[in-house]
Amino acid sequence: MSTTESTAESIMFTSPTIIDAVVRQNYPAGTLYVVATPIGNVADISLRALHLLTIVDAIACEDTRNTAQLLGRYGIHKPLIAAHQHNEREVAEKILQRLQAGERIALVSDAGTPGVSDPGAKIVDVLKAAGVPVTPLPGASAAISALSASGLLADRFYFVGFLPAKAGQRETTLRSLLNVPASLIFYEAPHRITETVQAMLDVFGGDHQIVLAREVSKLFEEIHRCPLSAAPAWLAADAHREKGEYVILLDASQAAEGENDLEARRVLSILLEECSVKQAANLAAQLTGLKKNALYQIALEMKQGESD
């Protein structure tokens, strides 16, 4: 065993501070616990999640075989309830009855956070409507993991998830995102990655930055950033790149810059007639949702232009 492994084991299993914190957690009965599971690396699960999964009465899951295999790696064996996209409403009623009887039930998907491009949202919706408590246990998310390693500087992101499989519908959806002032996050299957990237290039043009995050947290993880114009060539350079699940991040915020700039100047031109530069920037930020500092600079330029 390496020093790193030995240290990790010591911290996880012999530290009274951590063990006490985990064991003393309060998990009320009659509650659904939405539990994030690893998206690849089996070690990417919280101590809190492991503890919760050992004390629930049952676990609702996307695929009972996959979940049984994952739980087995942690030495956990619990009754499983199949809760997939084709039976969510039906199984939600069964889960509701069990929770109302005082059970604790966990909800997991095959990987990542339930309800985020995975089954689970309909179940939570039914339970919320019935007034049943729902508690999240946060953890792995492919979208957030890829975003954190992307280096994209936009302070906003817009999660799209999977695009339509049909070309026409996919193009329509992409065009509807042209003026979204945020980085866009997509999920994509390996067999569609090439045509999806080409569709993005056709709609957005080649100047935007794209991040292609393949197999996040898995053995062959690959996170590549390049201009959108270079993305098709990068995919074609290695046949293995058409394997594995993808998170795509597109720095599309530039697409809205021209329109946002025009709107900012229109609003500021009205406000500057009655307000100082600082006041105009503050009010314009509230009205447009744009950054106050950027609006201040535009207002300052406009004011200086009037005096020249």
Short mmCIF file of C-alpha atoms in Angstrom, two decimals:
data_model
loop_
_atom_site.label_atom_id
_atom_site.label_comp_id
_atom_site.label_asym_id
_atom_site.label_seq_id
_atom_site.Cartn_x
_atom_site.Cartn_y
_atom_site.Cartn_z
CA MET A 1 0.00 0.00 0.00
CA SER A 2 1.36 3.43 -0.95
CA THR A 3 1.82 6.24 1.56
CA THR A 4 -1.03 8.15 -0.05
CA GLU A 5 -3.40 5.18 0.19
CA SER A 6 -2.34 4.53 3.78
CA THR A 7 -2.95 8.17 4.73
CA ALA A 8 -6.34 8.22 3.03
CA GLU A 9 -7.40 5.04 4.82
CA SER A 10 -6.21 6.43 8.14
CA ILE A 11 -8.22 9.63 7.65
CA MET A 12 -11.38 7.91 6.44
CA PHE A 13 -11.61 5.01 8.85
CA THR A 14 -9.73 5.91 12.03
CA SER A 15 -10.27 9.64 12.45
CA PRO A 16 -12.81 10.00 15.27
CA THR A 17 -13.66 13.54 14.15
CA ILE A 18 -14.79 12.42 10.68
CA ILE A 19 -16.47 9.22 11.85
CA ASP A 20 -18.37 11.08 14.56
CA ALA A 21 -19.50 13.72 12.06
CA VAL A 22 -20.79 11.03 9.71
CA VAL A 23 -22.51 8.87 12.31
CA ARG A 24 -24.17 11.80 14.06
CA GLN A 25 -25.95 12.95 10.92
CA ASN A 26 -29.71 13.18 11.30
CA TYR A 27 -31.76 11.31 8.69
CA PRO A 28 -35.48 11.72 9.44
CA ALA A 29 -37.81 8.87 8.55
CA GLY A 30 -40.42 9.40 5.84
CA THR A 31 -37.88 11.22 3.65
CA LEU A 32 -36.58 10.65 0.13
CA TYR A 33 -32.80 11.13 -0.10
CA VAL A 34 -31.51 12.09 -3.55
CA VAL A 35 -27.97 10.69 -3.63
CA ALA A 36 -25.31 11.52 -6.21
CA THR A 37 -23.15 8.53 -7.19
CA PRO A 38 -19.79 8.40 -9.00
CA ILE A 39 -19.71 9.22 -12.72
CA GLY A 40 -16.64 7.06 -13.20
CA ASN A 41 -14.13 6.75 -10.38
CA VAL A 42 -15.77 4.60 -7.69
CA ALA A 43 -13.97 6.59 -4.97
CA ASP A 44 -15.90 9.74 -5.88
CA ILE A 45 -18.67 9.24 -3.34
CA SER A 46 -19.08 11.08 -0.06
CA LEU A 47 -18.82 9.45 3.37
CA ARG A 48 -22.26 10.88 4.09
CA ALA A 49 -23.71 9.13 1.03
CA LEU A 50 -22.12 5.81 2.00
CA HIS A 51 -23.52 6.06 5.51
CA LEU A 52 -26.99 7.01 4.29
CA LEU A 53 -27.08 4.11 1.84
CA THR A 54 -26.43 1.68 4.70
CA ILE A 55 -29.40 2.85 6.78
CA VAL A 56 -32.18 3.38 4.23
CA ASP A 57 -34.96 0.83 3.86
CA ALA A 58 -34.65 0.69 0.06
CA ILE A 59 -32.89 2.32 -2.86
CA ALA A 60 -34.76 3.47 -5.98
CA CYS A 61 -32.44 3.28 -8.96
CA GLU A 62 -32.29 3.66 -12.72
CA ASP A 63 -30.93 0.15 -13.36
CA THR A 64 -31.00 -2.43 -10.58
CA ARG A 65 -28.10 -4.41 -12.05
CA ASN A 66 -25.79 -1.40 -12.29
CA THR A 67 -26.69 -0.17 -8.81
CA ALA A 68 -26.31 -3.62 -7.25
CA GLN A 69 -22.84 -3.85 -8.75
CA LEU A 70 -21.87 -0.39 -7.47
CA LEU A 71 -23.24 -1.03 -3.98
CA GLY A 72 -21.44 -4.36 -3.89
CA ARG A 73 -18.12 -2.56 -4.28
CA TYR A 74 -18.89 -0.68 -1.07
CA GLY A 75 -20.15 -3.80 0.71
CA ILE A 76 -23.73 -2.46 0.78
CA HIS A 77 -26.74 -4.69 0.12
CA LYS A 78 -30.22 -3.18 0.13
CA PRO A 79 -33.59 -3.87 -1.52
CA LEU A 80 -33.73 -2.10 -4.88
CA ILE A 81 -36.67 -0.44 -6.63
CA ALA A 82 -36.48 -0.03 -10.42
CA ALA A 83 -37.17 3.65 -11.18
CA HIS A 84 -36.37 4.45 -14.80
CA GLN A 85 -37.69 6.91 -17.37
CA HIS A 86 -40.56 4.62 -18.44
CA ASN A 87 -42.10 4.07 -14.99
CA GLU A 88 -41.29 7.18 -12.96
CA ARG A 89 -44.86 8.31 -12.31
CA GLU A 90 -46.02 4.81 -11.41
CA VAL A 91 -43.11 4.05 -9.09
CA ALA A 92 -43.38 7.48 -7.49
CA GLU A 93 -46.77 6.51 -6.05
CA LYS A 94 -45.31 3.32 -4.58
CA ILE A 95 -42.40 5.23 -3.08
CA LEU A 96 -44.85 7.80 -1.69
CA GLN A 97 -46.82 5.09 0.13
CA ARG A 98 -43.66 3.66 1.67
CA LEU A 99 -42.41 7.08 2.78
CA GLN A 100 -45.79 7.90 4.31
CA ALA A 101 -45.44 4.65 6.27
CA GLY A 102 -42.22 6.02 7.77
CA GLU A 103 -39.51 4.46 5.63
CA ARG A 104 -36.33 6.11 4.42
CA ILE A 105 -35.66 5.67 0.70
CA ALA A 106 -32.64 6.76 -1.35
CA LEU A 107 -32.88 7.72 -5.01
CA VAL A 108 -29.86 7.19 -7.28
CA SER A 109 -29.21 7.10 -11.02
CA ASP A 110 -26.65 4.99 -12.85
CA ALA A 111 -24.09 7.78 -12.47
CA GLY A 112 -24.06 11.35 -11.21
CA THR A 113 -26.96 13.33 -9.80
CA PRO A 114 -30.53 12.03 -10.28
CA GLY A 115 -32.88 14.35 -12.15
CA VAL A 116 -30.11 16.05 -14.14
CA SER A 117 -30.42 14.50 -17.62
CA ASP A 118 -31.26 11.31 -15.72
CA PRO A 119 -34.49 9.88 -14.27
CA GLY A 120 -35.64 11.22 -10.92
CA ALA A 121 -37.24 14.61 -11.49
CA LYS A 122 -40.76 13.19 -11.94
CA ILE A 123 -40.46 11.20 -8.73
CA VAL A 124 -39.32 14.25 -6.79
CA ASP A 125 -42.16 16.27 -8.34
CA VAL A 126 -44.80 13.80 -7.13
CA LEU A 127 -43.35 13.65 -3.64
CA LYS A 128 -43.01 17.42 -3.36
CA ALA A 129 -46.64 17.83 -4.40
CA ALA A 130 -47.60 15.39 -1.66
CA GLY A 131 -45.64 17.34 0.94
CA VAL A 132 -43.03 14.63 1.51
CA PRO A 133 -39.54 15.84 2.53
CA VAL A 134 -36.82 15.45 -0.13
CA THR A 135 -33.17 15.86 0.91
CA PRO A 136 -30.24 16.01 -1.54
CA LEU A 137 -26.86 14.49 -0.80
CA PRO A 138 -24.60 16.34 -3.27
CA GLY A 139 -21.77 14.75 -5.16
CA ALA A 140 -20.48 13.97 -8.62
CA SER A 141 -21.80 15.89 -11.62
CA ALA A 142 -20.23 15.58 -15.07
CA ALA A 143 -21.36 19.07 -16.07
CA ILE A 144 -19.88 20.86 -13.05
CA SER A 145 -16.72 18.76 -13.07
CA ALA A 146 -16.05 19.61 -16.72
CA LEU A 147 -16.86 23.28 -16.16
CA SER A 148 -14.41 23.49 -13.26
CA ALA A 149 -11.59 22.22 -15.48
CA SER A 150 -12.56 24.21 -18.59
CA GLY A 151 -10.94 27.54 -17.82
CA LEU A 152 -13.88 29.35 -19.41
CA LEU A 153 -14.16 32.75 -17.76
CA ALA A 154 -17.87 33.48 -18.16
CA ASP A 155 -19.49 33.87 -14.75
CA ARG A 156 -22.73 32.35 -16.02
CA PHE A 157 -23.50 28.98 -17.53
CA TYR A 158 -26.60 27.54 -19.15
CA PHE A 159 -27.14 23.78 -18.87
CA VAL A 160 -28.75 22.42 -22.03
CA GLY A 161 -28.21 18.68 -21.56
CA PHE A 162 -28.72 16.44 -24.58
CA LEU A 163 -29.59 18.03 -27.91
CA PRO A 164 -32.30 16.47 -30.15
CA ALA A 165 -31.01 13.55 -32.20
CA LYS A 166 -32.61 14.74 -35.47
CA ALA A 167 -30.52 17.22 -37.44
CA GLY A 168 -33.27 19.78 -38.07
CA GLN A 169 -34.42 19.88 -34.46
CA ARG A 170 -30.82 20.05 -33.26
CA GLU A 171 -30.11 23.06 -35.48
CA THR A 172 -33.28 24.80 -34.30
CA THR A 173 -32.29 24.28 -30.68
CA LEU A 174 -28.76 25.57 -31.27
CA ARG A 175 -30.04 28.66 -33.05
CA SER A 176 -32.32 29.38 -30.10
CA LEU A 177 -29.18 29.54 -27.94
CA LEU A 178 -27.30 32.05 -30.11
CA ASN A 179 -28.02 35.03 -27.87
CA VAL A 180 -27.71 33.36 -24.49
CA PRO A 181 -25.10 35.42 -22.58
CA ALA A 182 -23.49 32.42 -20.89
CA SER A 183 -21.29 29.42 -21.44
CA LEU A 184 -23.40 26.54 -22.74
CA ILE A 185 -23.09 23.01 -21.33
CA PHE A 186 -24.24 19.98 -23.30
CA TYR A 187 -24.15 16.21 -22.86
CA GLU A 188 -23.59 14.04 -25.92
CA ALA A 189 -23.34 10.36 -26.76
CA PRO A 190 -20.18 9.16 -28.55
CA HIS A 191 -21.97 8.10 -31.75
CA ARG A 192 -23.30 11.65 -32.24
CA ILE A 193 -20.33 13.71 -31.10
CA THR A 194 -18.94 14.41 -34.59
CA GLU A 195 -22.21 15.59 -36.14
CA THR A 196 -23.10 17.61 -33.04
CA VAL A 197 -19.79 19.50 -33.08
CA GLN A 198 -20.19 20.16 -36.81
CA ALA A 199 -23.69 21.49 -36.19
CA MET A 200 -22.32 23.82 -33.51
CA LEU A 201 -19.68 25.05 -35.93
CA ASP A 202 -22.30 25.69 -38.60
CA VAL A 203 -24.50 27.69 -36.23
CA PHE A 204 -22.02 29.53 -34.02
CA GLY A 205 -19.02 29.92 -36.32
CA GLY A 206 -15.45 28.94 -35.59
CA ASP A 207 -14.23 31.72 -33.29
CA HIS A 208 -15.77 30.50 -30.06
CA GLN A 209 -13.87 28.34 -27.59
CA ILE A 210 -15.12 24.79 -27.12
CA VAL A 211 -14.18 22.31 -24.43
CA LEU A 212 -14.63 18.62 -25.19
CA ALA A 213 -14.58 16.64 -21.96
CA ARG A 214 -14.59 12.91 -22.64
CA GLU A 215 -15.02 10.19 -20.01
CA VAL A 216 -14.81 12.61 -17.06
CA SER A 217 -13.25 10.91 -13.98
CA LYS A 218 -12.78 7.63 -15.86
CA LEU A 219 -9.58 5.88 -16.89
CA PHE A 220 -9.35 7.50 -20.34
CA GLU A 221 -10.46 10.98 -19.33
CA GLU A 222 -9.59 13.63 -21.89
CA ILE A 223 -10.42 17.35 -21.60
CA HIS A 224 -9.50 19.34 -24.70
CA ARG A 225 -10.04 23.04 -25.33
CA CYS A 226 -9.69 24.67 -28.72
CA PRO A 227 -11.41 27.07 -31.13
CA LEU A 228 -14.64 25.57 -32.40
CA SER A 229 -13.18 25.65 -35.92
CA ALA A 230 -10.48 23.16 -34.84
CA ALA A 231 -12.77 20.73 -33.01
CA PRO A 232 -13.77 18.49 -35.97
CA ALA A 233 -10.11 17.89 -36.84
CA TRP A 234 -9.30 17.05 -33.22
CA LEU A 235 -12.09 14.48 -33.10
CA ALA A 236 -11.02 12.96 -36.42
CA ALA A 237 -7.37 12.67 -35.35
CA ASP A 238 -8.05 9.71 -33.05
CA ALA A 239 -10.72 7.06 -33.55
CA HIS A 240 -10.93 6.55 -29.78
CA ARG A 241 -12.40 10.03 -29.47
CA GLU A 242 -15.68 8.72 -30.85
CA LYS A 243 -15.97 6.51 -27.78
CA GLY A 244 -17.12 7.50 -24.32
CA GLU A 245 -19.65 10.00 -23.02
CA TYR A 246 -19.00 13.70 -23.62
CA VAL A 247 -19.62 16.96 -21.83
CA ILE A 248 -19.35 19.85 -24.30
CA LEU A 249 -18.81 23.39 -23.09
CA LEU A 250 -19.21 26.19 -25.59
CA ASP A 251 -18.10 29.73 -24.78
CA ALA A 252 -21.04 31.14 -26.66
CA SER A 253 -21.36 34.27 -24.53
CA GLN A 254 -19.54 36.22 -27.26
CA ALA A 255 -22.50 35.60 -29.55
CA ALA A 256 -24.63 37.96 -27.50
CA GLU A 257 -22.01 40.66 -27.01
CA GLY A 258 -23.08 42.81 -29.96
CA GLU A 259 -26.75 42.72 -29.03
CA ASN A 260 -25.99 43.24 -25.33
CA ASP A 261 -23.75 46.21 -26.12
CA LEU A 262 -26.49 47.88 -28.14
CA GLU A 263 -29.06 47.30 -25.42
CA ALA A 264 -26.65 48.57 -22.75
CA ARG A 265 -25.97 51.76 -24.69
CA ARG A 266 -29.69 52.33 -25.31
CA VAL A 267 -30.50 52.02 -21.60
CA LEU A 268 -27.49 54.05 -20.50
CA SER A 269 -28.25 56.86 -22.95
CA ILE A 270 -31.63 57.32 -21.24
CA LEU A 271 -30.28 57.07 -17.70
CA LEU A 272 -27.33 59.38 -18.27
CA GLU A 273 -29.71 62.23 -19.01
CA GLU A 274 -30.75 62.23 -15.35
CA CYS A 275 -28.10 60.23 -13.47
CA SER A 276 -24.39 60.22 -12.78
CA VAL A 277 -22.21 57.62 -14.48
CA LYS A 278 -22.15 55.46 -11.34
CA GLN A 279 -25.89 55.69 -10.78
CA ALA A 280 -26.62 54.95 -14.44
CA ALA A 281 -24.38 51.87 -14.35
CA ASN A 282 -26.04 50.58 -11.17
CA LEU A 283 -29.54 51.03 -12.57
CA ALA A 284 -28.63 49.59 -15.98
CA ALA A 285 -27.18 46.50 -14.28
CA GLN A 286 -30.50 45.93 -12.52
CA LEU A 287 -32.48 46.47 -15.73
CA THR A 288 -30.34 44.41 -18.12
CA GLY A 289 -28.65 41.83 -15.90
CA LEU A 290 -25.28 42.80 -17.37
CA LYS A 291 -22.16 43.36 -15.29
CA LYS A 292 -22.08 46.65 -13.40
CA ASN A 293 -18.35 47.20 -13.97
CA ALA A 294 -18.68 46.72 -17.73
CA LEU A 295 -21.68 49.06 -17.83
CA TYR A 296 -19.74 51.67 -15.85
CA GLN A 297 -16.96 51.61 -18.46
CA ILE A 298 -19.46 51.98 -21.31
CA ALA A 299 -21.22 54.83 -19.50
CA LEU A 300 -17.90 56.53 -18.85
CA GLU A 301 -16.97 56.28 -22.54
CA MET A 302 -20.36 57.65 -23.56
CA LYS A 303 -20.04 60.57 -21.14
CA GLN A 304 -16.53 61.36 -22.31
CA GLY A 305 -17.71 61.17 -25.93
CA GLU A 306 -20.31 63.84 -25.22
CA SER A 307 -17.69 66.19 -23.80
CA ASP A 308 -15.17 65.72 -26.63
#
